[in-house]
C-alpha positions in Angstrom: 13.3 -13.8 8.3 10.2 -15.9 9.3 7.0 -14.2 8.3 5.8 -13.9 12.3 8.6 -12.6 12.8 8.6 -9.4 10.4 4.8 -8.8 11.1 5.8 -8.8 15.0 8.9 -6.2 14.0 5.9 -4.1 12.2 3.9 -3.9 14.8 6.7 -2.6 17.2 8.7 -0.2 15.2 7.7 3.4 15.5 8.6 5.2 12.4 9.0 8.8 11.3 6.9 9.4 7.8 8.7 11.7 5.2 7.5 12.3 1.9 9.1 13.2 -1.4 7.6 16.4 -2.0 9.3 17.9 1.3 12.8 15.3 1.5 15.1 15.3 2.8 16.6 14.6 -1.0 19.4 12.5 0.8 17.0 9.6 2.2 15.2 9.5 -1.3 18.1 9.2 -2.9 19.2 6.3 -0.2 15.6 5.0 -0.3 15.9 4.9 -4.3 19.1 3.1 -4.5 17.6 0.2 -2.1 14.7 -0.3 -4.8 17.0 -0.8 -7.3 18.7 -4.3 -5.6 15.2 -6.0 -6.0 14.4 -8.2 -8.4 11.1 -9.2 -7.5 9.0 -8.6 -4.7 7.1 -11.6 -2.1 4.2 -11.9 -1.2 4.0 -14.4 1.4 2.8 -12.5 4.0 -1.1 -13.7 4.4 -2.5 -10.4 5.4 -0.6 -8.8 1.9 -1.7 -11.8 -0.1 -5.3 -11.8 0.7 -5.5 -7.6 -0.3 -3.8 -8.3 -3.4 -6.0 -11.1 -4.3 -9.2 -9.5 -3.0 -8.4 -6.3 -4.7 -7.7 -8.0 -7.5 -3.9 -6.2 -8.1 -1.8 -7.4 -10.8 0.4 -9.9 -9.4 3.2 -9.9 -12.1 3.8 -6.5 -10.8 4.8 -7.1 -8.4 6.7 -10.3 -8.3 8.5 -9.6 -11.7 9.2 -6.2 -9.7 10.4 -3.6 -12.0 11.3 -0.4 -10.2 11.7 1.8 -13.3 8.1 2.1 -13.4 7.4 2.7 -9.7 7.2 6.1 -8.1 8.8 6.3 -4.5 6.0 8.7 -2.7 6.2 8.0 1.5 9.7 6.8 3.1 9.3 5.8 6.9 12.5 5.1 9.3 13.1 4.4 12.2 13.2 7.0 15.0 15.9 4.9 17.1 18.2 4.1 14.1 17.0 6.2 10.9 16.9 3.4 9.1 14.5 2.4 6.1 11.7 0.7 7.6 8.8 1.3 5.3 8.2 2.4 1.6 4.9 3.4 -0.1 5.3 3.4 -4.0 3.1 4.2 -6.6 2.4 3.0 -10.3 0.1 4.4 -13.4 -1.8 1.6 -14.7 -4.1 1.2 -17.6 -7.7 3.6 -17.7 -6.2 6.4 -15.3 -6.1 3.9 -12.3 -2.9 3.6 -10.0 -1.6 0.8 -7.7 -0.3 1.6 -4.6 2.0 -0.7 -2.7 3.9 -0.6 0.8 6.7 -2.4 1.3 9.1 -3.6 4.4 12.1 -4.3 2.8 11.0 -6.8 -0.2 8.4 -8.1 1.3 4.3 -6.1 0.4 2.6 -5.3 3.2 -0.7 -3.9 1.8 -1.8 -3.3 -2.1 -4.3 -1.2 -3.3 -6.0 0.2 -6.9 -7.3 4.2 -6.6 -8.9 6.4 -9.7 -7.3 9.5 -8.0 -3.6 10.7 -8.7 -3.4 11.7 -5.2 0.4 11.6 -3.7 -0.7 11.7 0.0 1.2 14.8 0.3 -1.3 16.2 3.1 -0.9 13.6 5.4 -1.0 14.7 9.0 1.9 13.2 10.2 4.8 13.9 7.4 7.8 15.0 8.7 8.5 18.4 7.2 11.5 20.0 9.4 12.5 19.2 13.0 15.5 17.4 14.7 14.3 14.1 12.7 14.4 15.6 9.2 17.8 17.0 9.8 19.3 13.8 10.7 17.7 12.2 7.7 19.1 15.1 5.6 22.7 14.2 6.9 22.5 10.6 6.6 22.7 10.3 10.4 20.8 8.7 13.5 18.8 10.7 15.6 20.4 12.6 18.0 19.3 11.0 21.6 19.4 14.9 23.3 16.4 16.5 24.9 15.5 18.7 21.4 14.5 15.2 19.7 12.8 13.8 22.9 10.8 16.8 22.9 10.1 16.3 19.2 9.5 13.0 18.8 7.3 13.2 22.2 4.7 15.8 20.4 5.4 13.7 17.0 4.2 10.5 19.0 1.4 12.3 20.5 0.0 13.2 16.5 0.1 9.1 16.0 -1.6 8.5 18.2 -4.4 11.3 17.8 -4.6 10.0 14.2 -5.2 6.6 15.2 -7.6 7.4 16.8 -9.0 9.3 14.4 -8.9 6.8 12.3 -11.0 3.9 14.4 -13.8 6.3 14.6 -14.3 6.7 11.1 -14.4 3.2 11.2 -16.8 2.8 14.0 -18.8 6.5 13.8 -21.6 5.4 16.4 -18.7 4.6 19.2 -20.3 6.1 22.7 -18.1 9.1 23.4 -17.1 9.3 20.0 -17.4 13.0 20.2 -15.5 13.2 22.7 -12.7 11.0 21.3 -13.0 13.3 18.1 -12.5 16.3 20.0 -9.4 15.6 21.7 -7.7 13.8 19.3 -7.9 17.1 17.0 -6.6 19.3 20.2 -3.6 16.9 20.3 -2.9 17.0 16.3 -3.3 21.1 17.1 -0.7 20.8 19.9 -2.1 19.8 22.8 -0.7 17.4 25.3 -3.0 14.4 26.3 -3.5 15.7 29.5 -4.8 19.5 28.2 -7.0 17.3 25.7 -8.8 15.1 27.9 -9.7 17.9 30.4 -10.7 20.6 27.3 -13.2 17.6 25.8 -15.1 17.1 29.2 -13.0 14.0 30.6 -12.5 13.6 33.7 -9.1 13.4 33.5 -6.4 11.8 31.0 -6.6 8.1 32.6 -10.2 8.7 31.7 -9.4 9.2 27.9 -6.7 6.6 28.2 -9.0 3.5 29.1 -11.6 5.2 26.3 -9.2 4.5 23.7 -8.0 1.4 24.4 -11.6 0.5 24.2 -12.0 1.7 21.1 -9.0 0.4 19.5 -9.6 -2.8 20.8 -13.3 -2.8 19.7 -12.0 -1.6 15.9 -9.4 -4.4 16.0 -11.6 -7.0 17.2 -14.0 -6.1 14.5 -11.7 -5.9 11.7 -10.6 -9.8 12.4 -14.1 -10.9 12.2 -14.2 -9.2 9.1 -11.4 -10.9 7.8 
């Protein structure tokens, strides 16, 4: 697969985040036996190569891939198909540092060294029961019936809040950025879109809408000049 052609796939695949400390044992099990086929891991995706060099992360590592020493902490699938679609591993090194890596398949997609033993167990948006995490825990694809629409509908909603989220740490003197806080934490508390925008003084959800695609756009922008 051409490299433009896995980062498009990336960008395009909405995936369901489960985490070892919560299962389903199946899909680690499954996610497990997929680390074991590789031999060595590529880094020839530009983005990937650039964090690794910049970060300074061991590259025999990773290319003389040895998953012994690797511990399997996030698995993502697919919600269409429940297949594998991202992992995040994790590695001891030397001086109580550890090297974090995700992966698509063999290829890294980010690299990064942390002091902290943190397994990301807290993250917002790990699947812990639900429609998805059953099928995951029967090896199955995700029922297409209106309990997983539901689901995946509030599940979706959660991204997107977190995104969000997210781009205002990295911009913290956005206009509206209150604002944009505010609802964003309604929606990760249960709130629909709609419900948020009117409870953080928008005029409406199309309001809120065109404020975050300003903001994403804005954070993206900046992040490629930054590059």
């Amino acid at each position: 697969m051409a490299h433009g052609s896995l980062l498009s796939i990336m960008a395009n695949v909405r995936t369901l985040r489960f985490h070892t400390d919560y299962g389903p044992v199946p899909l680690f099990e499954k996610a497990r036996e997929k680390l074991k086929d590789l031999a060595g891991l590529s880094l020839g995706i530009p983005h990937a190569q650039a964090r690794v060099e910049e970060r300074e992360v061991p590259q025999h590592l990773l290319t003389d891939f040895q998953p012994e020493f690797w511990e399997l902490v996030v698995v993502e699938t697919s919600v269409s198909t429940g297949r594998i679609s991202y992992m995040s591993l994790r590695r001891q090194l030397e001086f109580n540092e550890y090297l974090w890596i995700v992966l698509a398949h063999e290829h890294v997609i980010t690299a990064w060294i942390t002091e902290r033993a943190g397994n990301r167990s807290t993250h917002p948006l790990i699947v812990k029961d639900g429609p998805a995490w059953d099928a995951a825990a029967a090896g199955q694809e995700p029922a297409i019936n209106a309990a997983m629409a539901g689901w995946a509908d509030a599940y979706f909603r959660r991204v997107r809040a977190h995104r969000v989220l997210a781009a205002l740490a990295a911009a913290p003197d956005r206009q509206s950025g209150d604002r944009l806080a505010m609802a964003a934490h309604l929606v990760m508390e249960g709130r629909t879109w709609k419900e948020a925008a009117l409870e953080s003084g928008w005029r409406g959800k199309a309001s809120l809408d065109a404020a975050i695609a300003r903001l994403l756009r804005a954070v993206k922008r900046t992040a490629h000049l930054e590059r």
